[in-house]
Coordinates of N, CA and C in Angstrom, one line a residue:
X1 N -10.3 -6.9 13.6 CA -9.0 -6.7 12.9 C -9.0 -7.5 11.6
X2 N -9.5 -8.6 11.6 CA -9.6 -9.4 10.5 C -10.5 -8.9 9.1
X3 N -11.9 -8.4 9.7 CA -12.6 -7.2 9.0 C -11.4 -6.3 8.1
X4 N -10.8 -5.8 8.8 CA -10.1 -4.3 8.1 C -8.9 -4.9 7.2
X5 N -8.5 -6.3 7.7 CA -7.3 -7.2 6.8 C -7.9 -7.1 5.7
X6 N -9.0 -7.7 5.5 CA -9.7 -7.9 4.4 C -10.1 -6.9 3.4
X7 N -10.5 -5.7 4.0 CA -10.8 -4.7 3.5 C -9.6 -4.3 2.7
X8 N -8.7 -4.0 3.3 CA -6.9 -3.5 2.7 C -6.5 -4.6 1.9
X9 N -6.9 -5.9 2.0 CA -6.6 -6.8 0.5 C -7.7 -6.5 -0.6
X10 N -8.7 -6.2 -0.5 CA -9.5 -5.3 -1.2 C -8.9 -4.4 -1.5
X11 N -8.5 -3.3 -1.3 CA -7.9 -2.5 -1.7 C -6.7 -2.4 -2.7
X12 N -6.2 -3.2 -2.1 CA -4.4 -3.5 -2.5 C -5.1 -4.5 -4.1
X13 N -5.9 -5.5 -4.0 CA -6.6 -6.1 -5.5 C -7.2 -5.3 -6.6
X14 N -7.7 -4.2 -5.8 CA -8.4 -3.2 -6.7 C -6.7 -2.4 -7.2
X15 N -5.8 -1.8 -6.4 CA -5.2 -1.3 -7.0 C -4.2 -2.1 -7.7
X16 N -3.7 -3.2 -7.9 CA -3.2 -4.5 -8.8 C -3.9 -3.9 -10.1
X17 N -4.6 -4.3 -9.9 CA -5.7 -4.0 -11.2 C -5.3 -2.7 -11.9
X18 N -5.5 -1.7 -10.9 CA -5.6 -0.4 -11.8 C -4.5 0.1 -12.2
X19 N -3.3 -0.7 -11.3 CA -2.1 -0.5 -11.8 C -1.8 -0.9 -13.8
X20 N -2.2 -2.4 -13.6 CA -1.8 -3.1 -15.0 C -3.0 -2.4 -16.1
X21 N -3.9 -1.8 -15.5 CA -5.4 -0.9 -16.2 C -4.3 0.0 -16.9
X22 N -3.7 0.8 -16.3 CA -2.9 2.2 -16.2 C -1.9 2.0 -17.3
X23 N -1.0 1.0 -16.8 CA 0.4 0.5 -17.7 C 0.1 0.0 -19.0
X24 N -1.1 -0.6 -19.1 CA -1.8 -1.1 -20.5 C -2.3 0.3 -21.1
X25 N -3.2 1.3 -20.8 CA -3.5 2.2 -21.4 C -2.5 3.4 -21.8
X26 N -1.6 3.5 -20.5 CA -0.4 4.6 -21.1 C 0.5 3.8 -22.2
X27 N 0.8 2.8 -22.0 CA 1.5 2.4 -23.3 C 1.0 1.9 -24.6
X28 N -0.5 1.3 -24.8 CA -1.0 1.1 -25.8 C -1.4 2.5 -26.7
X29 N -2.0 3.1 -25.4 CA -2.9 4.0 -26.5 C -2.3 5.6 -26.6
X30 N -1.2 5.6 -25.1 CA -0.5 6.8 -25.3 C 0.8 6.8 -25.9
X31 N 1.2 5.6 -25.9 CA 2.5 5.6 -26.1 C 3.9 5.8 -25.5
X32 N 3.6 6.0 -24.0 CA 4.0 6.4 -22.9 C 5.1 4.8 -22.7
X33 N 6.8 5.4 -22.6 CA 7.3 4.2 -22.2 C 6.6 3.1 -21.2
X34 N 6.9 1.9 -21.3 CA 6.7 1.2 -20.4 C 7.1 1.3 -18.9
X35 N 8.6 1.4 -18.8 CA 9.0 1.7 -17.6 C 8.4 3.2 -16.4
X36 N 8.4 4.1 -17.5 CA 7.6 5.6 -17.0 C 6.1 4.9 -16.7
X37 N 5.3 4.3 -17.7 CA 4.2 3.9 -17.7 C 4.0 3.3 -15.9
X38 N 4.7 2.4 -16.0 CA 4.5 1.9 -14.3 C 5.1 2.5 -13.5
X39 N 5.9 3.4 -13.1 CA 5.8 4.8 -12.6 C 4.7 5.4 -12.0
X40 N 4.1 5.8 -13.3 CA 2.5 6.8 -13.3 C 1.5 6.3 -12.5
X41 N 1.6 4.6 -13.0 CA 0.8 3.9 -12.6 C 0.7 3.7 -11.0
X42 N 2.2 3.4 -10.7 CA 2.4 3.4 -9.0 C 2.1 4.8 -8.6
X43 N 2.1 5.9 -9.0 CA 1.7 7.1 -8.3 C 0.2 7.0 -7.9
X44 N -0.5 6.7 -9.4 CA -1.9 6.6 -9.6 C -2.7 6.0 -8.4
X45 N -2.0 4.7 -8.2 CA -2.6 3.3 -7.3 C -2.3 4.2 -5.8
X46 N -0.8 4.7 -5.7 CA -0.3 5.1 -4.4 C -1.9 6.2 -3.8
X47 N -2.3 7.0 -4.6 CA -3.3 8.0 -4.4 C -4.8 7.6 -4.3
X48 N -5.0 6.5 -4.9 CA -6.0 6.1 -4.9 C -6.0 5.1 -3.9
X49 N -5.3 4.0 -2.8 CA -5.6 3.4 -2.3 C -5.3 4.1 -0.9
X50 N -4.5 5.5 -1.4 CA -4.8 6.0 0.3 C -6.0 6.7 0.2
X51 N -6.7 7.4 -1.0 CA -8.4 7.7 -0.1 C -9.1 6.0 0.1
X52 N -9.0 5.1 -0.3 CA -9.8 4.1 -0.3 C -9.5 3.3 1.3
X53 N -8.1 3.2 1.5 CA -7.8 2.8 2.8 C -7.8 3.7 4.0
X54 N -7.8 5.3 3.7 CA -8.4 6.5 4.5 C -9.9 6.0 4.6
X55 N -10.4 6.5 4.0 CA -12.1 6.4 4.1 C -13.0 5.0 4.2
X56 N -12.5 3.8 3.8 CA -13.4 2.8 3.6 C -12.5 2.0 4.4
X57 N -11.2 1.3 4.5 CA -10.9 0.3 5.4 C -10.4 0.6 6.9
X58 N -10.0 1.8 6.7 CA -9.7 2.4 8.4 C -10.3 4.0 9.1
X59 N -11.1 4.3 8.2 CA -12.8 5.3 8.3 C -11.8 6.4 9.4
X60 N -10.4 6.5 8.7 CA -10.0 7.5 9.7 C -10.3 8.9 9.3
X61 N -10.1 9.5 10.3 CA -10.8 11.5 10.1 C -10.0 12.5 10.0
X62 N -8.3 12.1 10.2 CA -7.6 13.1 10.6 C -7.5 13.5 9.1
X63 N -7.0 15.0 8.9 CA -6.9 15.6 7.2 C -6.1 16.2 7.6
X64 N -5.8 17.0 6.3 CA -4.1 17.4 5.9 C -2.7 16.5 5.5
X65 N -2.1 16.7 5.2 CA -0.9 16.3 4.6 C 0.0 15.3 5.7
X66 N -0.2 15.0 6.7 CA 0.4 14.3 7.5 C -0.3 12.7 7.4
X67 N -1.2 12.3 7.1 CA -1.2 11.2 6.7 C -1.2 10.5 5.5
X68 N -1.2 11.6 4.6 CA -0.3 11.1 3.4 C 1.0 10.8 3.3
X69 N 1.7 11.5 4.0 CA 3.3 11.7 4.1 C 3.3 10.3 4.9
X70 N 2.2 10.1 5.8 CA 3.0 8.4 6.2 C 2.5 7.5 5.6
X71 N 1.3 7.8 4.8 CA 1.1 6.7 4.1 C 2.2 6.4 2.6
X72 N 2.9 7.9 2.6 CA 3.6 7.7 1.4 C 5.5 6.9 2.1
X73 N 5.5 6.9 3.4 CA 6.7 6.6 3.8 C 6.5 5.2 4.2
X74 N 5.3 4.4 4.4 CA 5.5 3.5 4.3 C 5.3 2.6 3.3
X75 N 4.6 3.3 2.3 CA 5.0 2.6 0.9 C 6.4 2.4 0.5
X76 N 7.3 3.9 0.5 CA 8.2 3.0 0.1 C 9.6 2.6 1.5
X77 N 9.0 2.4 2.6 CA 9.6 1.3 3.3 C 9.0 0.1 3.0
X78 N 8.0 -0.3 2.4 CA 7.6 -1.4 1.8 C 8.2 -1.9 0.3
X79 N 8.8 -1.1 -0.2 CA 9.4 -1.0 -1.4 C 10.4 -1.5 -0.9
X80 N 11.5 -0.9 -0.1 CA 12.9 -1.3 0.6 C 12.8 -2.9 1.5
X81 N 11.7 -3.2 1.6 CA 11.6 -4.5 2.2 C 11.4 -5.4 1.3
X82 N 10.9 -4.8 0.0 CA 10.3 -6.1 -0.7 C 12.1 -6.1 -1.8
X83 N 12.5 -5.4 -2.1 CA 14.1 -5.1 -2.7 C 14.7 -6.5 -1.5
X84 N 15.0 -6.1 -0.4 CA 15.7 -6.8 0.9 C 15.7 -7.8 0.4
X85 N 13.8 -8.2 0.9 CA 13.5 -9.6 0.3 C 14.0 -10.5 -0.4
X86 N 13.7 -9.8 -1.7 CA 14.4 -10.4 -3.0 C 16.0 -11.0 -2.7
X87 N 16.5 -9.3 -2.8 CA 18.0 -9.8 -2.5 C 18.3 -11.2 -1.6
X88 N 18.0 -11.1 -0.1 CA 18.4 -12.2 0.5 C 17.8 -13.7 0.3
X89 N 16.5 -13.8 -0.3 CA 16.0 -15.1 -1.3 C 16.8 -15.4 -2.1
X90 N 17.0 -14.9 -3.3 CA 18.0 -15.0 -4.5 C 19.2 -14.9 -4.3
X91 N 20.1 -13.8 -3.6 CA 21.7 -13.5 -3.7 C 22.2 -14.3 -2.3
X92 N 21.0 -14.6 -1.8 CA 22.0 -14.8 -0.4 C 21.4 -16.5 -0.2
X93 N 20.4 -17.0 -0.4 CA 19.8 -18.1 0.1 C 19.5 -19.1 -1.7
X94 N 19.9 -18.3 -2.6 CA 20.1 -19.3 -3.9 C 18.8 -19.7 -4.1
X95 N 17.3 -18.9 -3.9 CA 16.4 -19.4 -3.8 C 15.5 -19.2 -5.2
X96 N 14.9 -19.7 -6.0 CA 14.2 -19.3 -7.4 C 13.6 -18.1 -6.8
X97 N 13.5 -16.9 -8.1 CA 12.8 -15.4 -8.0 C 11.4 -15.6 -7.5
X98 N 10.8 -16.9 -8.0 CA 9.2 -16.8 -8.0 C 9.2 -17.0 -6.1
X99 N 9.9 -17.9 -6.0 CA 10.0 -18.6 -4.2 C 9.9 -17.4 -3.6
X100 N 11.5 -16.3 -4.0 CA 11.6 -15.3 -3.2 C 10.5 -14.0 -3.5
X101 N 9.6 -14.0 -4.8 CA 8.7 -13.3 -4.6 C 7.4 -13.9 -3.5
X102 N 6.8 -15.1 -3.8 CA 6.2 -15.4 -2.9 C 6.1 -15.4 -1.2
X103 N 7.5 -14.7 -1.0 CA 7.8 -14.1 0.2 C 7.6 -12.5 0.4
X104 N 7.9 -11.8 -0.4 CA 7.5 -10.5 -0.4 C 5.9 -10.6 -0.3
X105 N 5.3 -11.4 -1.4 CA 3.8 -11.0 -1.5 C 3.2 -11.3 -0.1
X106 N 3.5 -11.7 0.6 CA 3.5 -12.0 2.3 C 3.7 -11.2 3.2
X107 N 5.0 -10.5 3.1 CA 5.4 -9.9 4.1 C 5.4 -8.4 3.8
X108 N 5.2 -7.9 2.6 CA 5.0 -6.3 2.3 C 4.3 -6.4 2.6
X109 N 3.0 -6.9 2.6 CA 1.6 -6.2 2.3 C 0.9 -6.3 4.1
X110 N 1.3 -7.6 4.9 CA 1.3 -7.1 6.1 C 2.1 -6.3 7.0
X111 N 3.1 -6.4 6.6 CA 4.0 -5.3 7.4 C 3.6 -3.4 6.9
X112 N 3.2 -3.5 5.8 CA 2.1 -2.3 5.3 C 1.1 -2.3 6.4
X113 N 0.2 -3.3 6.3 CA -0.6 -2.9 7.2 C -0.8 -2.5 8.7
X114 N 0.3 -3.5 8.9 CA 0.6 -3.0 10.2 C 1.3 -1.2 10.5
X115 N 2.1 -1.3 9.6 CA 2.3 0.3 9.6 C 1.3 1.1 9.8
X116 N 0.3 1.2 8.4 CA -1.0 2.1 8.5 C -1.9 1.9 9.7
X117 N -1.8 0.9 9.7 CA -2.8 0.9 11.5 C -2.6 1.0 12.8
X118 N -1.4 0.6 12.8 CA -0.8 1.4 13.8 C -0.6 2.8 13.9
X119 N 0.4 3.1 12.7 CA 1.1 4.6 12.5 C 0.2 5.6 11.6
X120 N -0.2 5.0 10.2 CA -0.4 6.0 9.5 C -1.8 6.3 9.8
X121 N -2.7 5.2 10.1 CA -4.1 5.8 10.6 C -4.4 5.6 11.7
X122 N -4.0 5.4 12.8 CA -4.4 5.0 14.0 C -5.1 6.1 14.4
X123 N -6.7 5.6 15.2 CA -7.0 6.8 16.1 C -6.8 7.8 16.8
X124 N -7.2 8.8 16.1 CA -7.0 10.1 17.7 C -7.6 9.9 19.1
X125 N -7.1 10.1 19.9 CA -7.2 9.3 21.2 C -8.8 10.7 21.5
X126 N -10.1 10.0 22.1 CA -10.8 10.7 22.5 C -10.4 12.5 23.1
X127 N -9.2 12.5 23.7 CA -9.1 13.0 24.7 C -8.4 14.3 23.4
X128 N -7.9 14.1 22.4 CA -7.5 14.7 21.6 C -8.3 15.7 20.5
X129 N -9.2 14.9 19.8 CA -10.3 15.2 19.5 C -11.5 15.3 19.7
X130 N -12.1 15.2 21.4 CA -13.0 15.0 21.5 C -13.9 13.8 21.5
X131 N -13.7 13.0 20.2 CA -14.8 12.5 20.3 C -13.9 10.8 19.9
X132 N -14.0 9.8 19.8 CA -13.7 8.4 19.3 C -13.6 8.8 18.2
X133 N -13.0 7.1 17.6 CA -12.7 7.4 16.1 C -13.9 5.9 15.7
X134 N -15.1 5.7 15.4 CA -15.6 4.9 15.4 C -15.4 3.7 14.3
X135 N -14.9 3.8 13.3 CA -14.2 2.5 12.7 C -13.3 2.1 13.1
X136 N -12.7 2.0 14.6 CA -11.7 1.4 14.6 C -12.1 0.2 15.6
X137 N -13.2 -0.2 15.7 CA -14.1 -0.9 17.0 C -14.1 -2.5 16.0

């Protein structure tokens, strides 16, 4: 388990990156608002870290549109958690933004993963597919 943690913070650093990659290039060199710009950018990352966390940190097999749709529903219940967050840090607990972000950066990203590996990638049971899902050992 700690293997695949790692991997998915891999993942999630690579797309950090490609996000402010993205938001820096649409707006410098396209001219693309800033706020659209990070938008694009979150679409971009959203697409790219589900083949990366599909194929490379939870080597799952199932295809078609059903695990994108949960990988896309738990993004943004991760979004609605990390909003919560905020709100009850700052509006409700009088707590500095940075405090109440350093709570988000904690609890989205594993409550993410717990979604995905549970829900959005979890193994097809042998008996389903035939055969094991061998990254998940």
């Amino acid at each position: 388990m700690i293997r695949l943690m790692v991997k998915y913070g891999v993942v999630g650093a690579l797309g950090t990156v490609l996000h402010f990659a993205s938001l820096y290039a649409l707006v410098e060199w396209l001219n693309v608002p800033p706020v659209a710009a990070s938008a694009l950018g979150f679409l971009l990352v959203l697409l790219v870290s589900y083949v990366l966390n599909k194929r490379w940190t939870f080597q799952s097999t199932p295809s078609g549109w059903g695990p994108l749709l949960k990988y896309c529903v738990v993004s943004v219940t991760g979004l609605g958690l990390n909003v919560a967050l905020m709100y009850v840090s700052v509006e409700l607990l009088h707590w500095h933004y940075l405090i109440g972000q350093c709570t988000v950066v904690v609890a989205v990203p594993l409550s993410n993963f717990i979604l995905n590996y549970y829900w959005t990638f979890r193994p097809v049971p042998a008996s389903e597919s035939g055969q094991a899902d061998p990254g998940r050992s």
